[in-house]
Amino acid sequence: MLAKANRITRGADYKATVRRGARATDTNTVTYIRPNPDSQVVRFGFIVGKTVGTANRRNLVRRRMKAIAHELLPQMTPGMDVVIRALPGCAQAEWATLHEEITRSISRITSRGNSRR
């Protein structure tokens, strides 16, 4: 599980990351990353809408994404906000597929720059 310091908790932070962050779209997820000069840690947020499925399915997807974020945490540069949005196909995605997709999206964004100018 992610520590409280590593979670985005305010709606304004979600909104800023989604609106002003760099985006990478994949089959099952959309990943947004934005530098956050006010923070010295990497913070993650997750958006799993009702289009993903029932409450049980949405919670499963959210738990998987949190576990993947926990694994990726040590590899990331501090001072970043990451929001991962689950698309409807995420409900049927295997763990390995989801892990590879999120890892690839994050590396794609960080390799081309941290945010849009």
PDB file of C-alpha atoms in Angstrom:
ATOM      1  CA  MET A   1       0.000   0.000   0.000  1.00  0.00           C
ATOM      2  CA  LEU A   2       1.108   3.535  -0.675  1.00  0.00           C
ATOM      3  CA  ALA A   3       1.994   5.745   2.275  1.00  0.00           C
ATOM      4  CA  LYS A   4      -0.159   8.839   2.790  1.00  0.00           C
ATOM      5  CA  ALA A   5       2.712  11.044   1.631  1.00  0.00           C
ATOM      6  CA  ASN A   6       2.699   9.196  -1.710  1.00  0.00           C
ATOM      7  CA  ARG A   7      -1.010   9.701  -2.436  1.00  0.00           C
ATOM      8  CA  ILE A   8      -2.762  12.588  -4.132  1.00  0.00           C
ATOM      9  CA  THR A   9      -5.667  13.427  -1.852  1.00  0.00           C
ATOM     10  CA  ARG A  10      -6.949  16.816  -3.017  1.00  0.00           C
ATOM     11  CA  GLY A  11      -9.251  17.219  -5.996  1.00  0.00           C
ATOM     12  CA  ALA A  12      -7.367  20.330  -7.094  1.00  0.00           C
ATOM     13  CA  ASP A  13      -4.163  18.280  -7.414  1.00  0.00           C
ATOM     14  CA  TYR A  14      -5.952  15.661  -9.541  1.00  0.00           C
ATOM     15  CA  LYS A  15      -7.397  18.388 -11.733  1.00  0.00           C
ATOM     16  CA  ALA A  16      -4.052  20.171 -12.178  1.00  0.00           C
ATOM     17  CA  THR A  17      -2.257  16.945 -13.071  1.00  0.00           C
ATOM     18  CA  VAL A  18      -4.878  15.854 -15.600  1.00  0.00           C
ATOM     19  CA  ARG A  19      -5.190  19.302 -17.191  1.00  0.00           C
ATOM     20  CA  ARG A  20      -1.557  20.425 -17.222  1.00  0.00           C
ATOM     21  CA  GLY A  21       0.410  17.189 -17.046  1.00  0.00           C
ATOM     22  CA  ALA A  22       2.017  15.244 -19.852  1.00  0.00           C
ATOM     23  CA  ARG A  23      -0.185  12.380 -21.060  1.00  0.00           C
ATOM     24  CA  ALA A  24       0.459   8.879 -22.372  1.00  0.00           C
ATOM     25  CA  THR A  25      -2.485   6.849 -23.634  1.00  0.00           C
ATOM     26  CA  ASP A  26      -2.410   3.079 -23.862  1.00  0.00           C
ATOM     27  CA  THR A  27      -4.943   0.304 -24.394  1.00  0.00           C
ATOM     28  CA  ASN A  28      -6.233   0.110 -20.818  1.00  0.00           C
ATOM     29  CA  THR A  29      -4.963   3.266 -19.116  1.00  0.00           C
ATOM     30  CA  VAL A  30      -4.207   6.944 -19.547  1.00  0.00           C
ATOM     31  CA  THR A  31      -1.271   8.205 -17.480  1.00  0.00           C
ATOM     32  CA  TYR A  32      -0.684  11.853 -16.596  1.00  0.00           C
ATOM     33  CA  ILE A  33       2.528  13.171 -15.014  1.00  0.00           C
ATOM     34  CA  ARG A  34       3.211  16.683 -13.768  1.00  0.00           C
ATOM     35  CA  PRO A  35       6.159  18.081 -11.817  1.00  0.00           C
ATOM     36  CA  ASN A  36       5.136  19.330  -8.378  1.00  0.00           C
ATOM     37  CA  PRO A  37       7.709  21.767  -6.960  1.00  0.00           C
ATOM     38  CA  ASP A  38       5.860  21.844  -3.610  1.00  0.00           C
ATOM     39  CA  SER A  39       6.478  18.146  -2.958  1.00  0.00           C
ATOM     40  CA  GLN A  40       9.669  16.201  -2.293  1.00  0.00           C
ATOM     41  CA  VAL A  41       8.067  12.813  -2.977  1.00  0.00           C
ATOM     42  CA  VAL A  42       6.302  11.077  -5.848  1.00  0.00           C
ATOM     43  CA  ARG A  43       2.528  11.127  -5.402  1.00  0.00           C
ATOM     44  CA  PHE A  44       0.066   8.837  -7.177  1.00  0.00           C
ATOM     45  CA  GLY A  45      -3.648   9.195  -7.808  1.00  0.00           C
ATOM     46  CA  PHE A  46      -6.064   6.777  -9.474  1.00  0.00           C
ATOM     47  CA  ILE A  47      -9.275   7.353 -11.386  1.00  0.00           C
ATOM     48  CA  VAL A  48     -11.463   4.289 -11.870  1.00  0.00           C
ATOM     49  CA  GLY A  49     -14.904   5.213 -13.182  1.00  0.00           C
ATOM     50  CA  LYS A  50     -18.102   3.207 -13.284  1.00  0.00           C
ATOM     51  CA  THR A  51     -17.462   2.320 -16.928  1.00  0.00           C
ATOM     52  CA  VAL A  52     -14.814  -0.118 -15.671  1.00  0.00           C
ATOM     53  CA  GLY A  53     -17.438  -2.347 -14.055  1.00  0.00           C
ATOM     54  CA  THR A  54     -19.053  -3.221 -10.760  1.00  0.00           C
ATOM     55  CA  ALA A  55     -17.714  -1.934  -7.444  1.00  0.00           C
ATOM     56  CA  ASN A  56     -15.838  -5.213  -6.882  1.00  0.00           C
ATOM     57  CA  ARG A  57     -14.158  -4.961 -10.288  1.00  0.00           C
ATOM     58  CA  ARG A  58     -13.298  -1.263  -9.825  1.00  0.00           C
ATOM     59  CA  ASN A  59     -11.731  -1.967  -6.439  1.00  0.00           C
ATOM     60  CA  LEU A  60      -9.701  -4.839  -7.891  1.00  0.00           C
ATOM     61  CA  VAL A  61      -8.387  -2.570 -10.653  1.00  0.00           C
ATOM     62  CA  ARG A  62      -7.563   0.175  -8.121  1.00  0.00           C
ATOM     63  CA  ARG A  63      -5.693  -2.297  -5.860  1.00  0.00           C
ATOM     64  CA  ARG A  64      -3.690  -3.553  -8.839  1.00  0.00           C
ATOM     65  CA  MET A  65      -2.762  -0.029  -9.876  1.00  0.00           C
ATOM     66  CA  LYS A  66      -1.727   0.830  -6.301  1.00  0.00           C
ATOM     67  CA  ALA A  67       0.493  -2.261  -6.137  1.00  0.00           C
ATOM     68  CA  ILE A  68       2.130  -1.340  -9.440  1.00  0.00           C
ATOM     69  CA  ALA A  69       2.679   2.235  -8.210  1.00  0.00           C
ATOM     70  CA  HIS A  70       4.273   0.894  -5.028  1.00  0.00           C
ATOM     71  CA  GLU A  71       6.723  -1.161  -7.124  1.00  0.00           C
ATOM     72  CA  LEU A  72       7.588   1.806  -9.371  1.00  0.00           C
ATOM     73  CA  LEU A  73       7.996   4.308  -6.528  1.00  0.00           C
ATOM     74  CA  PRO A  74      11.752   3.813  -5.897  1.00  0.00           C
ATOM     75  CA  GLN A  75      12.574   4.240  -9.605  1.00  0.00           C
ATOM     76  CA  MET A  76      10.875   7.629  -9.981  1.00  0.00           C
ATOM     77  CA  THR A  77      12.253  11.127  -9.538  1.00  0.00           C
ATOM     78  CA  PRO A  78      10.917  12.905  -6.433  1.00  0.00           C
ATOM     79  CA  GLY A  79       8.618  15.872  -6.935  1.00  0.00           C
ATOM     80  CA  MET A  80       6.236  14.303  -9.460  1.00  0.00           C
ATOM     81  CA  ASP A  81       2.469  13.822  -9.415  1.00  0.00           C
ATOM     82  CA  VAL A  82       1.161  10.824 -11.374  1.00  0.00           C
ATOM     83  CA  VAL A  83      -2.513  10.180 -12.103  1.00  0.00           C
ATOM     84  CA  ILE A  84      -3.544   6.913 -13.748  1.00  0.00           C
ATOM     85  CA  ARG A  85      -7.015   6.686 -15.295  1.00  0.00           C
ATOM     86  CA  ALA A  86      -8.414   3.202 -15.883  1.00  0.00           C
ATOM     87  CA  LEU A  87     -10.252   2.708 -19.166  1.00  0.00           C
ATOM     88  CA  PRO A  88     -13.115   0.172 -19.501  1.00  0.00           C
ATOM     89  CA  GLY A  89     -10.836  -2.572 -20.889  1.00  0.00           C
ATOM     90  CA  CYS A  90      -8.785  -2.452 -17.698  1.00  0.00           C
ATOM     91  CA  ALA A  91     -11.313  -4.704 -15.973  1.00  0.00           C
ATOM     92  CA  GLN A  92     -10.330  -7.700 -18.128  1.00  0.00           C
ATOM     93  CA  ALA A  93      -6.598  -6.918 -18.298  1.00  0.00           C
ATOM     94  CA  GLU A  94      -4.151  -9.352 -16.718  1.00  0.00           C
ATOM     95  CA  TRP A  95      -1.762  -8.177 -13.997  1.00  0.00           C
ATOM     96  CA  ALA A  96       1.309  -8.492 -16.241  1.00  0.00           C
ATOM     97  CA  THR A  97      -0.347  -6.534 -19.046  1.00  0.00           C
ATOM     98  CA  LEU A  98      -1.388  -3.738 -16.718  1.00  0.00           C
ATOM     99  CA  HIS A  99       2.055  -3.621 -15.083  1.00  0.00           C
ATOM    100  CA  GLU A 100       3.857  -3.420 -18.417  1.00  0.00           C
ATOM    101  CA  GLU A 101       1.460  -0.790 -19.756  1.00  0.00           C
ATOM    102  CA  ILE A 102       1.809   1.548 -16.774  1.00  0.00           C
ATOM    103  CA  THR A 103       5.588   1.103 -16.634  1.00  0.00           C
ATOM    104  CA  ARG A 104       5.864   1.840 -20.359  1.00  0.00           C
ATOM    105  CA  SER A 105       3.635   4.925 -20.112  1.00  0.00           C
ATOM    106  CA  ILE A 106       5.603   6.393 -17.216  1.00  0.00           C
ATOM    107  CA  SER A 107       8.953   5.774 -18.902  1.00  0.00           C
ATOM    108  CA  ARG A 108       7.640   7.252 -22.168  1.00  0.00           C
ATOM    109  CA  ILE A 109       6.573  10.471 -20.461  1.00  0.00           C
ATOM    110  CA  THR A 110       9.678  10.864 -18.308  1.00  0.00           C
ATOM    111  CA  SER A 111      12.013  10.204 -21.229  1.00  0.00           C
ATOM    112  CA  ARG A 112      10.490  12.979 -23.376  1.00  0.00           C
ATOM    113  CA  GLY A 113      10.236  15.549 -20.586  1.00  0.00           C
ATOM    114  CA  ASN A 114       8.238  16.020 -17.418  1.00  0.00           C
ATOM    115  CA  SER A 115       5.442  18.272 -18.583  1.00  0.00           C
ATOM    116  CA  ARG A 116       3.973  20.273 -21.416  1.00  0.00           C
ATOM    117  CA  ARG A 117       5.177  23.840 -21.668  1.00  0.00           C
TER     118      ARG A 117
END
